mmCIF file of C-alpha atoms and ligand atoms in Angstrom:
data_model
loop_
_atom_site.group_PDB
_atom_site.id
_atom_site.type_symbol
_atom_site.label_atom_id
_atom_site.label_comp_id
_atom_site.label_asym_id
_atom_site.label_seq_id
_atom_site.Cartn_x
_atom_site.Cartn_y
_atom_site.Cartn_z
ATOM 1 C CA UNK A 29 42.032 98.991 157.504
ATOM 2 C CA UNK A 30 42.328 94.596 156.895
ATOM 3 C CA UNK A 31 38.802 92.863 158.217
ATOM 4 C CA UNK A 32 40.811 88.978 158.882
ATOM 5 C CA UNK A 33 38.179 86.548 158.206
ATOM 6 C CA UNK A 34 40.906 84.030 157.100
ATOM 7 C CA UNK A 35 41.341 82.802 160.539
ATOM 8 C CA UNK A 36 41.098 79.389 159.821
ATOM 9 C CA UNK A 37 44.064 79.501 157.421
ATOM 10 C CA UNK A 38 46.094 80.775 160.787
ATOM 11 C CA UNK A 39 45.066 83.036 163.434
ATOM 12 C CA UNK A 40 47.270 86.172 163.480
ATOM 13 C CA UNK A 41 48.996 86.190 167.186
ATOM 14 C CA UNK A 42 47.760 89.165 169.152
ATOM 15 C CA UNK A 43 50.096 91.746 170.305
ATOM 16 C CA UNK A 44 49.884 89.915 174.291
ATOM 17 C CA UNK A 45 51.623 86.800 172.244
ATOM 18 C CA UNK A 46 53.849 88.457 169.850
ATOM 19 C CA UNK A 47 55.545 89.570 173.468
ATOM 20 C CA UNK A 48 55.916 86.374 174.623
ATOM 21 C CA UNK A 49 57.268 85.598 171.628
ATOM 22 C CA UNK A 50 59.976 88.258 171.540
ATOM 23 C CA UNK A 51 60.654 87.672 175.499
ATOM 24 C CA UNK A 52 61.263 84.001 174.380
ATOM 25 C CA UNK A 53 63.635 84.849 172.086
ATOM 26 C CA UNK A 54 65.525 86.728 173.878
ATOM 27 C CA UNK A 55 66.267 83.113 176.280
ATOM 28 C CA UNK A 56 67.814 82.002 172.856
ATOM 29 C CA UNK A 57 68.684 78.548 174.985
ATOM 30 C CA UNK A 58 69.398 75.348 174.187
ATOM 31 C CA UNK A 59 66.882 73.343 176.406
ATOM 32 C CA UNK A 60 69.343 69.873 176.987
ATOM 33 C CA UNK A 61 71.873 72.682 177.873
ATOM 34 C CA UNK A 62 72.965 72.102 181.762
ATOM 35 C CA UNK A 63 73.935 75.476 182.482
ATOM 36 C CA UNK A 64 71.496 78.271 183.442
ATOM 37 C CA UNK A 65 70.583 79.793 179.961
ATOM 38 C CA UNK A 66 70.064 75.830 178.903
ATOM 39 C CA UNK A 67 68.099 75.735 182.021
ATOM 40 C CA UNK A 68 65.621 78.803 181.263
ATOM 41 C CA UNK A 69 64.620 77.942 178.340
ATOM 42 C CA UNK A 70 63.539 74.024 179.414
ATOM 43 C CA UNK A 71 61.888 76.058 182.164
ATOM 44 C CA UNK A 72 59.423 77.982 179.464
ATOM 45 C CA UNK A 73 59.203 75.026 177.698
ATOM 46 C CA UNK A 74 57.713 72.822 180.938
ATOM 47 C CA UNK A 75 55.810 75.582 182.183
ATOM 48 C CA UNK A 76 54.091 75.915 178.679
ATOM 49 C CA UNK A 77 53.602 72.168 179.127
ATOM 50 C CA UNK A 78 51.891 72.154 181.942
ATOM 51 C CA UNK A 79 49.817 75.384 180.932
ATOM 52 C CA UNK A 80 48.439 73.294 177.633
ATOM 53 C CA UNK A 81 47.666 70.335 180.065
ATOM 54 C CA UNK A 82 46.200 72.761 181.945
ATOM 55 C CA UNK A 83 43.720 74.008 179.097
ATOM 56 C CA UNK A 84 43.386 70.498 177.573
ATOM 57 C CA UNK A 85 42.050 68.751 180.262
ATOM 58 C CA UNK A 86 45.433 66.656 179.652
ATOM 59 C CA UNK A 87 45.485 64.294 182.946
ATOM 60 C CA UNK A 88 48.971 63.689 184.832
ATOM 61 C CA UNK A 89 49.430 60.132 183.178
ATOM 62 C CA UNK A 90 49.260 61.578 179.921
ATOM 63 C CA UNK A 91 52.235 63.035 177.658
ATOM 64 C CA UNK A 92 52.174 66.061 175.286
ATOM 65 C CA UNK A 93 54.540 65.582 172.324
ATOM 66 C CA UNK A 94 55.989 69.582 170.783
ATOM 67 C CA UNK A 95 56.215 69.080 167.160
ATOM 68 C CA UNK A 96 56.222 71.816 164.322
ATOM 69 C CA UNK A 97 53.038 71.663 163.774
ATOM 70 C CA UNK A 98 49.938 69.423 163.123
ATOM 71 C CA UNK A 99 51.291 68.479 159.685
ATOM 72 C CA UNK A 100 54.284 66.880 161.204
ATOM 73 C CA UNK A 101 52.178 65.203 163.923
ATOM 74 C CA UNK A 102 49.364 63.271 162.187
ATOM 75 C CA UNK A 103 52.037 62.369 159.729
ATOM 76 C CA UNK A 104 53.962 61.302 162.942
ATOM 77 C CA UNK A 105 50.711 59.657 164.244
ATOM 78 C CA UNK A 106 50.336 57.527 160.716
ATOM 79 C CA UNK A 107 53.356 56.339 160.022
ATOM 80 C CA UNK A 108 53.975 55.250 163.888
ATOM 81 C CA UNK A 109 50.794 53.375 163.452
ATOM 82 C CA UNK A 110 52.152 51.620 160.147
ATOM 83 C CA UNK A 111 55.279 50.944 161.420
ATOM 84 C CA UNK A 112 54.154 49.022 164.832
ATOM 85 C CA UNK A 113 51.419 46.890 162.399
ATOM 86 C CA UNK A 114 52.518 46.053 159.362
ATOM 87 C CA UNK A 115 49.732 43.983 158.883
ATOM 88 C CA UNK A 116 47.266 46.362 160.641
ATOM 89 C CA UNK A 117 45.084 49.216 159.098
ATOM 90 C CA UNK A 118 44.298 52.448 159.409
ATOM 91 C CA UNK A 119 40.123 53.403 158.450
ATOM 92 C CA UNK A 120 39.724 57.850 157.940
ATOM 93 C CA UNK A 121 37.227 60.003 155.449
ATOM 94 C CA UNK A 122 37.780 61.286 152.221
ATOM 95 C CA UNK A 123 37.555 65.277 154.040
ATOM 96 C CA UNK A 124 40.744 65.272 155.822
ATOM 97 C CA UNK A 125 43.136 67.704 155.978
ATOM 98 C CA UNK A 126 45.670 66.322 153.113
ATOM 99 C CA UNK A 127 48.435 66.146 155.792
ATOM 100 C CA UNK A 128 46.180 63.233 156.587
ATOM 101 C CA UNK A 129 45.195 62.151 153.245
ATOM 102 C CA UNK A 130 48.729 62.383 151.220
ATOM 103 C CA UNK A 131 50.367 60.128 153.752
ATOM 104 C CA UNK A 132 47.732 57.440 153.838
ATOM 105 C CA UNK A 133 47.627 58.055 150.011
ATOM 106 C CA UNK A 134 51.398 56.911 150.293
ATOM 107 C CA UNK A 135 50.673 53.370 152.625
ATOM 108 C CA UNK A 136 48.257 52.506 150.344
ATOM 109 C CA UNK A 137 50.543 52.381 147.229
ATOM 110 C CA UNK A 138 52.832 50.447 149.273
ATOM 111 C CA UNK A 139 50.021 47.776 150.047
ATOM 112 C CA UNK A 140 49.285 48.997 153.591
ATOM 113 C CA UNK A 141 45.472 48.750 154.458
ATOM 114 C CA UNK A 142 43.549 51.697 154.009
ATOM 115 C CA UNK A 143 39.832 52.463 154.025
ATOM 116 C CA UNK A 144 38.506 56.024 153.165
ATOM 117 C CA UNK A 145 35.285 56.777 154.153
ATOM 118 C CA UNK A 146 33.169 59.142 151.745
ATOM 119 C CA UNK A 147 30.928 61.724 153.803
ATOM 120 C CA UNK A 148 27.156 62.553 153.191
ATOM 121 C CA UNK A 149 26.123 64.664 151.286
ATOM 122 C CA UNK A 150 25.638 67.380 154.132
ATOM 123 C CA UNK A 151 29.021 67.381 155.350
ATOM 124 C CA UNK A 152 28.485 64.683 158.137
ATOM 125 C CA UNK A 153 30.522 61.766 158.733
ATOM 126 C CA UNK A 154 28.583 58.208 159.424
ATOM 127 C CA UNK A 155 29.025 56.642 162.536
ATOM 128 C CA UNK A 156 28.134 53.343 161.089
ATOM 129 C CA UNK A 157 30.235 54.119 157.893
ATOM 130 C CA UNK A 158 33.680 54.513 160.240
ATOM 131 C CA UNK A 159 32.558 51.039 162.340
ATOM 132 C CA UNK A 160 31.938 49.169 159.084
ATOM 133 C CA UNK A 161 35.618 50.064 157.877
ATOM 134 C CA UNK A 162 37.020 48.565 161.642
ATOM 135 C CA UNK A 163 38.576 45.753 161.550
ATOM 136 C CA UNK A 164 39.521 44.195 165.103
ATOM 137 C CA UNK A 165 43.390 43.396 164.392
ATOM 138 C CA UNK A 166 45.105 46.770 164.429
ATOM 139 C CA UNK A 167 42.832 48.814 163.384
ATOM 140 C CA UNK A 168 43.392 53.309 163.492
ATOM 141 C CA UNK A 169 40.936 54.603 163.698
ATOM 142 C CA UNK A 170 42.225 58.684 162.014
ATOM 143 C CA UNK A 171 38.901 61.519 161.931
ATOM 144 C CA UNK A 172 39.667 65.449 161.715
ATOM 145 C CA UNK A 173 37.271 66.709 164.723
ATOM 146 C CA UNK A 174 36.277 69.777 162.598
ATOM 147 C CA UNK A 175 36.578 69.959 159.039
ATOM 148 C CA UNK A 176 38.555 73.247 157.587
ATOM 149 C CA UNK A 177 36.654 74.210 155.016
ATOM 150 C CA UNK A 178 33.110 73.645 156.213
ATOM 151 C CA UNK A 179 33.410 73.805 160.055
ATOM 152 C CA UNK A 180 31.220 70.531 159.748
ATOM 153 C CA UNK A 181 31.798 69.500 163.216
ATOM 154 C CA UNK A 182 32.838 65.254 163.203
ATOM 155 C CA UNK A 183 30.940 62.840 166.514
ATOM 156 C CA UNK A 184 34.479 61.700 167.342
ATOM 157 C CA UNK A 185 33.268 60.717 170.869
ATOM 158 C CA UNK A 186 30.935 58.639 169.372
ATOM 159 C CA UNK A 187 32.903 57.038 166.928
ATOM 160 C CA UNK A 188 35.135 56.285 170.196
ATOM 161 C CA UNK A 189 33.022 54.910 171.962
ATOM 162 C CA UNK A 190 30.839 52.506 168.941
ATOM 163 C CA UNK A 191 34.812 51.145 167.876
ATOM 164 C CA UNK A 192 36.053 50.348 171.937
ATOM 165 C CA UNK A 193 32.547 48.831 172.013
ATOM 166 C CA UNK A 194 34.010 46.542 168.830
ATOM 167 C CA UNK A 195 37.514 46.572 170.897
ATOM 168 C CA UNK A 196 39.147 48.682 173.042
ATOM 169 C CA UNK A 197 42.875 48.035 170.968
ATOM 170 C CA UNK A 198 41.185 49.946 168.193
ATOM 171 C CA UNK A 199 43.026 53.051 167.919
ATOM 172 C CA UNK A 200 41.567 56.288 167.544
ATOM 173 C CA UNK A 201 43.365 59.840 166.670
ATOM 174 C CA UNK A 202 41.725 62.986 166.125
ATOM 175 C CA UNK A 203 43.415 65.820 164.016
ATOM 176 C CA UNK A 204 42.241 68.557 166.085
ATOM 177 C CA UNK A 205 44.118 71.730 164.197
ATOM 178 C CA UNK A 206 41.033 73.769 163.540
ATOM 179 C CA UNK A 207 38.975 72.475 167.093
ATOM 180 C CA UNK A 208 40.976 74.307 169.649
ATOM 181 C CA UNK A 209 39.883 77.628 170.684
ATOM 182 C CA UNK A 210 36.914 77.770 168.878
ATOM 183 C CA UNK A 211 35.221 74.781 171.247
ATOM 184 C CA UNK A 212 34.662 73.649 174.636
ATOM 185 C CA UNK A 213 35.052 70.430 174.120
ATOM 186 C CA UNK A 214 38.731 69.273 174.573
ATOM 187 C CA UNK A 215 40.887 66.250 175.214
ATOM 188 C CA UNK A 216 38.982 64.862 177.999
ATOM 189 C CA UNK A 217 35.415 65.403 176.372
ATOM 190 C CA UNK A 218 36.930 63.413 173.260
ATOM 191 C CA UNK A 219 38.495 60.249 174.653
ATOM 192 C CA UNK A 220 40.642 59.498 171.936
ATOM 193 C CA UNK A 221 43.746 57.536 172.605
ATOM 194 C CA UNK A 222 45.935 60.286 170.133
ATOM 195 C CA UNK A 223 45.215 63.879 169.316
ATOM 196 C CA UNK A 224 46.873 66.304 166.787
ATOM 197 C CA UNK A 225 46.989 70.445 167.710
ATOM 198 C CA UNK A 226 48.356 73.319 165.205
ATOM 199 C CA UNK A 227 49.386 76.545 166.965
ATOM 200 C CA UNK A 228 49.117 78.887 164.869
ATOM 201 C CA UNK A 229 44.916 77.758 164.180
ATOM 202 C CA UNK A 230 44.066 79.378 167.366
ATOM 203 C CA UNK A 231 46.699 82.372 168.239
ATOM 204 C CA UNK A 232 50.136 81.037 168.471
ATOM 205 C CA UNK A 233 52.730 81.310 166.017
ATOM 206 C CA UNK A 234 53.343 78.741 163.136
ATOM 207 C CA UNK A 235 55.996 75.870 163.172
ATOM 208 C CA UNK A 236 54.860 74.668 166.494
ATOM 209 C CA UNK A 237 51.880 71.907 167.789
ATOM 210 C CA UNK A 238 51.787 69.133 169.292
ATOM 211 C CA UNK A 239 50.761 65.564 169.526
ATOM 212 C CA UNK A 240 49.037 64.369 173.222
ATOM 213 C CA UNK A 241 49.050 60.781 173.903
ATOM 214 C CA UNK A 242 46.818 58.319 176.539
ATOM 215 C CA UNK A 243 48.595 56.808 178.753
ATOM 216 C CA UNK A 244 49.677 53.596 178.021
ATOM 217 C CA UNK A 245 49.412 54.412 173.776
ATOM 218 C CA UNK A 246 52.897 53.775 172.389
ATOM 219 C CA UNK A 247 54.381 56.328 169.449
ATOM 220 C CA UNK A 248 57.201 55.389 167.391
ATOM 221 C CA UNK A 249 59.432 58.681 167.095
ATOM 222 C CA UNK A 250 59.661 59.570 162.709
ATOM 223 C CA UNK A 251 62.335 62.540 163.952
ATOM 224 C CA UNK A 252 65.544 60.419 164.955
ATOM 225 C CA UNK A 253 68.802 62.320 165.933
ATOM 226 C CA UNK A 254 68.191 63.937 169.672
ATOM 227 C CA UNK A 255 66.597 62.803 172.821
ATOM 228 C CA UNK A 256 64.365 65.721 172.853
ATOM 229 C CA UNK A 257 60.417 65.152 173.975
ATOM 230 C CA UNK A 258 61.355 61.920 176.082
ATOM 231 C CA UNK A 259 63.052 60.740 172.759
ATOM 232 C CA UNK A 260 59.369 60.378 170.563
ATOM 233 C CA UNK A 261 60.951 63.466 168.582
ATOM 234 C CA UNK A 262 64.212 64.320 167.791
ATOM 235 C CA UNK A 263 65.823 68.109 167.277
ATOM 236 C CA UNK A 264 65.741 71.032 169.238
ATOM 237 C CA UNK A 265 63.039 72.287 170.339
ATOM 238 C CA UNK A 266 61.184 75.454 169.286
ATOM 239 C CA UNK A 267 61.384 77.698 172.380
ATOM 240 C CA UNK A 268 60.005 80.762 171.370
ATOM 241 C CA UNK A 269 56.943 79.008 169.469
ATOM 242 C CA UNK A 270 56.522 76.658 172.259
ATOM 243 C CA UNK A 271 56.205 79.047 175.083
ATOM 244 C CA UNK A 272 53.510 81.269 172.691
ATOM 245 C CA UNK A 273 52.099 78.084 172.978
ATOM 246 C CA UNK A 274 51.870 77.782 176.085
ATOM 247 C CA UNK A 275 50.644 81.287 176.905
ATOM 248 C CA UNK A 276 47.279 81.462 174.131
ATOM 249 C CA UNK A 277 46.721 78.084 176.159
ATOM 250 C CA UNK A 278 46.568 80.102 179.531
ATOM 251 C CA UNK A 279 45.055 83.368 177.707
ATOM 252 C CA UNK A 280 41.476 81.608 176.143
ATOM 253 C CA UNK A 281 41.328 79.206 179.770
ATOM 254 C CA UNK A 282 39.489 82.106 181.121
ATOM 255 C CA UNK A 283 37.740 83.183 178.167
ATOM 256 C CA UNK A 284 36.787 80.926 175.560
ATOM 257 C CA UNK A 285 33.417 80.959 176.067
ATOM 258 C CA UNK A 286 33.236 85.063 175.419
ATOM 259 C CA UNK A 287 35.601 84.675 172.365
ATOM 260 C CA UNK A 288 32.825 81.288 171.171
ATOM 261 C CA UNK A 289 30.302 83.060 171.686
ATOM 262 C CA UNK A 290 31.638 87.464 170.006
ATOM 263 C CA UNK A 291 32.082 84.579 167.221
ATOM 264 C CA UNK A 292 29.179 82.659 166.307
ATOM 265 C CA UNK A 293 27.069 85.892 166.515
ATOM 266 C CA UNK A 294 29.162 87.240 163.808
ATOM 267 C CA UNK A 295 28.551 84.212 161.832
ATOM 268 C CA UNK A 296 25.402 83.908 162.394
ATOM 269 C CA UNK A 297 24.596 87.752 161.574
ATOM 270 C CA UNK A 298 27.080 87.141 158.471
ATOM 271 C CA UNK A 299 24.791 84.268 157.863
ATOM 272 C CA UNK A 300 21.531 86.191 157.581
ATOM 273 C CA UNK A 301 22.775 89.552 156.588
ATOM 274 C CA UNK A 302 24.884 87.334 152.733
ATOM 275 C CA UNK A 303 21.021 85.896 152.156
ATOM 276 C CA UNK A 304 18.674 88.795 152.409
ATOM 277 C CA UNK A 305 21.349 90.358 149.783
ATOM 278 C CA UNK A 306 22.890 88.251 147.723
ATOM 279 C CA UNK A 307 20.584 86.187 145.568
ATOM 280 C CA UNK A 308 20.797 82.690 144.879
ATOM 281 C CA UNK A 309 23.575 82.502 147.389
ATOM 282 C CA UNK A 310 23.731 79.237 150.137
ATOM 283 C CA UNK A 311 25.557 77.864 153.040
ATOM 284 C CA UNK A 312 27.220 74.519 153.096
ATOM 285 C CA UNK A 313 26.418 72.139 155.914
ATOM 286 C CA UNK A 314 24.506 74.676 157.739
ATOM 287 C CA UNK A 315 22.043 72.491 159.750
ATOM 288 C CA UNK A 316 25.320 70.455 161.116
ATOM 289 C CA UNK A 317 27.050 71.451 164.003
ATOM 290 C CA UNK A 318 29.860 73.499 162.778
ATOM 291 C CA UNK A 319 32.620 75.805 163.955
ATOM 292 C CA UNK A 320 31.354 79.323 166.073
ATOM 293 C CA UNK A 321 33.605 80.628 163.861
ATOM 294 C CA UNK A 322 33.047 79.131 159.204
ATOM 295 C CA UNK A 323 30.913 80.092 156.821
ATOM 296 C CA UNK A 324 31.012 77.629 153.382
ATOM 297 C CA UNK A 325 29.373 80.513 150.942
ATOM 298 C CA UNK A 326 28.136 79.425 147.273
ATOM 299 C CA UNK A 327 27.705 81.546 145.104
ATOM 300 C CA UNK A 328 26.812 80.802 141.706
ATOM 301 C CA UNK A 329 27.518 81.910 138.449
ATOM 302 C CA UNK A 330 30.734 83.559 140.443
ATOM 303 C CA UNK A 331 34.398 82.404 140.567
ATOM 304 C CA UNK A 332 35.738 81.656 143.767
ATOM 305 C CA UNK A 333 39.477 82.987 142.845
ATOM 306 C CA UNK A 334 38.356 86.277 141.275
ATOM 307 C CA UNK A 335 36.222 86.638 143.819
ATOM 308 C CA UNK A 336 38.969 86.308 146.931
ATOM 309 C CA UNK A 337 41.373 88.692 144.820
ATOM 310 C CA UNK A 338 38.283 91.386 144.467
ATOM 311 C CA UNK A 339 37.695 91.464 147.866
ATOM 312 C CA UNK A 340 41.726 91.520 149.217
ATOM 313 C CA UNK A 341 42.023 94.931 146.748
ATOM 314 C CA UNK A 342 38.936 95.956 149.432
ATOM 315 C CA UNK A 343 40.589 95.390 152.456
ATOM 316 C CA UNK A 344 38.786 92.076 153.379
ATOM 317 C CA UNK A 345 40.528 88.677 153.498
ATOM 318 C CA UNK A 346 39.407 85.305 152.658
ATOM 319 C CA UNK A 347 40.035 81.842 150.896
ATOM 320 C CA UNK A 348 37.900 79.841 148.552
ATOM 321 C CA UNK A 349 38.733 76.637 149.958
ATOM 322 C CA UNK A 350 40.781 75.432 147.720
ATOM 323 C CA UNK A 351 44.282 73.580 148.269
ATOM 324 C CA UNK A 352 46.880 75.227 145.873
ATOM 325 C CA UNK A 353 49.236 72.789 144.879
ATOM 326 C CA UNK A 354 52.246 73.660 143.035
ATOM 327 C CA UNK A 355 50.078 77.543 142.032
ATOM 328 C CA UNK A 356 47.686 75.463 140.177
ATOM 329 C CA UNK A 357 44.375 76.467 142.024
ATOM 330 C CA UNK A 358 41.853 72.721 142.417
ATOM 331 C CA UNK A 359 38.779 72.728 143.529
ATOM 332 C CA UNK A 360 38.260 71.939 147.229
ATOM 333 C CA UNK A 361 38.003 67.941 147.679
ATOM 334 C CA UNK A 362 35.701 68.101 150.386
ATOM 335 C CA UNK A 363 32.790 69.427 148.293
ATOM 336 C CA UNK A 364 33.543 66.942 145.836
ATOM 337 C CA UNK A 365 33.642 64.197 148.162
ATOM 338 C CA UNK A 366 30.512 65.549 149.738
ATOM 339 C CA UNK A 367 29.573 64.805 145.753
ATOM 340 C CA UNK A 368 29.010 68.907 144.954
ATOM 341 C CA UNK A 369 29.933 69.415 140.821
ATOM 342 C CA UNK A 370 32.691 71.503 140.071
ATOM 343 C CA UNK A 371 31.269 74.217 138.427
ATOM 344 C CA UNK A 372 29.663 74.963 142.223
ATOM 345 C CA UNK A 373 32.896 74.086 144.616
ATOM 346 C CA UNK A 374 34.440 76.646 142.002
ATOM 347 C CA UNK A 375 32.261 79.338 142.816
ATOM 348 C CA UNK A 376 32.380 78.453 146.570
ATOM 349 C CA UNK A 377 34.249 80.637 148.797
ATOM 350 C CA UNK A 378 35.405 80.015 152.839
ATOM 351 C CA UNK A 379 34.896 83.166 155.264
ATOM 352 C CA UNK A 380 36.452 82.756 158.859
ATOM 353 C CA UNK A 381 36.562 85.079 161.859
ATOM 354 C CA UNK A 382 38.823 85.789 164.648
ATOM 355 C CA UNK A 383 37.422 85.774 167.796
ATOM 356 C CA UNK A 384 37.756 89.836 167.950
ATOM 357 C CA UNK A 385 35.194 90.132 164.674
ATOM 358 C CA UNK A 386 32.905 92.989 165.447
ATOM 359 C CA UNK A 387 29.572 94.039 164.628
ATOM 360 C CA UNK A 388 30.666 96.921 162.161
ATOM 361 C CA UNK A 389 33.541 94.493 160.345
ATOM 362 C CA UNK A 390 30.447 91.948 159.791
ATOM 363 C CA UNK A 391 28.227 94.378 158.243
ATOM 364 C CA UNK A 392 31.133 95.899 155.925
ATOM 365 C CA UNK A 393 32.396 92.193 155.319
ATOM 366 C CA UNK A 394 28.592 91.429 153.240
ATOM 367 C CA UNK A 395 28.080 94.817 152.217
ATOM 368 C CA UNK A 396 31.652 94.740 150.034
ATOM 369 C CA UNK A 397 30.492 91.074 149.010
ATOM 370 C CA UNK A 398 27.015 92.434 147.976
ATOM 371 C CA UNK A 399 29.033 95.341 145.481
ATOM 372 C CA UNK A 400 31.428 92.871 144.632
ATOM 373 C CA UNK A 401 29.542 90.252 143.484
ATOM 374 C CA UNK A 402 27.100 92.657 142.071
ATOM 375 C CA UNK A 403 30.195 93.939 139.500
ATOM 376 C CA UNK A 404 30.596 90.359 138.996
ATOM 377 C CA UNK A 405 29.628 89.077 135.358
ATOM 378 C CA UNK A 406 28.149 85.907 137.531
ATOM 379 C CA UNK A 407 28.881 83.516 134.514
ATOM 380 C CA UNK A 408 31.184 81.388 135.377
HETATM 381 N N1 PLP B 17 45.207 69.778 159.548
HETATM 382 C C1 PLP B 17 43.893 70.720 159.683
HETATM 383 C C2 PLP B 17 42.089 70.438 159.899
HETATM 384 C C3 PLP B 17 44.447 71.717 159.072
HETATM 385 O O1 PLP B 17 43.009 72.811 159.020
HETATM 386 C C4 PLP B 17 45.821 71.863 158.803
HETATM 387 C C5 PLP B 17 45.939 73.217 158.189
HETATM 388 O O2 PLP B 17 45.267 74.267 157.847
HETATM 389 C C6 PLP B 17 46.529 71.622 159.409
HETATM 390 C C7 PLP B 17 45.954 70.154 159.740
HETATM 391 C C8 PLP B 17 47.941 71.705 159.692
HETATM 392 O O3 PLP B 17 48.876 72.529 160.160
HETATM 393 P P1 PLP B 17 50.001 72.867 160.065
HETATM 394 O O4 PLP B 17 49.959 74.256 159.693
HETATM 395 O O5 PLP B 17 50.207 73.165 161.869
HETATM 396 O O6 PLP B 17 51.434 71.970 159.678
#
C-alpha cells in the first residue's frame, strides 16, 4: 500500500474526479465551434467557471481566466505588469515558487525594477518590509498565499490593507496555488487584485489553473493567437481539465472544513509522534500560521534525498523540498533564504498529507520513518 505524503507536489484526483475527466474527454468538442458538439464543450466550460466562482467567492463582475496552471498564470501576471508599466516596479519575496522568481530574475536582468524581500528566520514575511519596498507609482506586489515547502501562510490581507493605504493604484497579486483546498480563506477574504490557482494542487488533474481578476484590473494577454478566454489567453481550452476543476470546486464547497480538520489532526499527531520517536528532529516554522497538511521536518545528520528514496522503497511518498533542476537536486531556496545553513537544509524533508489520510497511516509513517532513520548513518 502506498501512503501519499506528497500532496503539495500534486494531489492525485479522487475517483469521482477521474470519472468527471473521462466523461469530459468524451465531449471532445472545441468550445469555439458553433455546432452542438462545440456548444456542449462550451457549456461544460461555463459550468466549471460558475462553480469555481461560487467556491472562491468571486464577484459577478470579477473575471476567471483559465490557464494551463499556476506557472503560466504567474508568468502572465508578472509579464503583464511589466508590459503595461515599463517604468514600474514589482515587489515580491525570496521564498516564492520558481515560477515567480525566474520570470522576475529575467525582468531584473533586462533592467526592470524588482525588489525581493527576504523572509524572517521563522519563515514569515514582514508586512512592513513589503510596504518599505513599495513605490507609489505603478507597483505590483506579488506574494504567495502559502509557501509550498514550509506551509507558512502569509499575511496577504494585511499586506493588501497596508499597501492600499499608500495608494489604491498599487496592485496586489497572490499565488494561491497551495492555499485552495487547505484553507477556508478565499478570494473574497484576501482582497487582492489578482490571484492565481493550480488545479492539480487541490484535486483536479495537472494542466489546468486560472487567474482571477478583480473588476477594473487590466491584464495583458501573453499567449496570443486566439479569441479564447475573453481574448486574455489564446489557445483551445483544456475542456476535460477545466470540467474537473469545476467538479472539484463543487465537491469541496460542502466538506472543506471537515477535510481541513482531518489534515490538521493528522499533521499534529504526526508532529507530536515524530518528535517523541526521532531524537534531535525539529519542525520548521512550527509557531507560524501554517497549512494544515504540511510539515517541514529536519532530521540532523540524515541526507534528505537518501531518506526520500528509502521511504519510497517502503511505500511512503515524501519530498526533500528540493527543487530539481537539470537532474541536480538543489538545496531549498526557501530554507536558505530563512538563514538556515546548507547542512540543515539538506537534512530536511517535507511531509504533506492528503485530506483522506487516516491515523493508522500516520502511525505507519512515523514507525517507518523512525526505523529508516535508525538504520541510517546519521553523519551527513
Ligand atoms: N506556485 C506554487 C506555490 C506551487 O507550489 C506550484 C507548484 O508546485 C506552482 C506555483 C506551479 O503550479 P503549476 O504546476 O500549476 O504550474
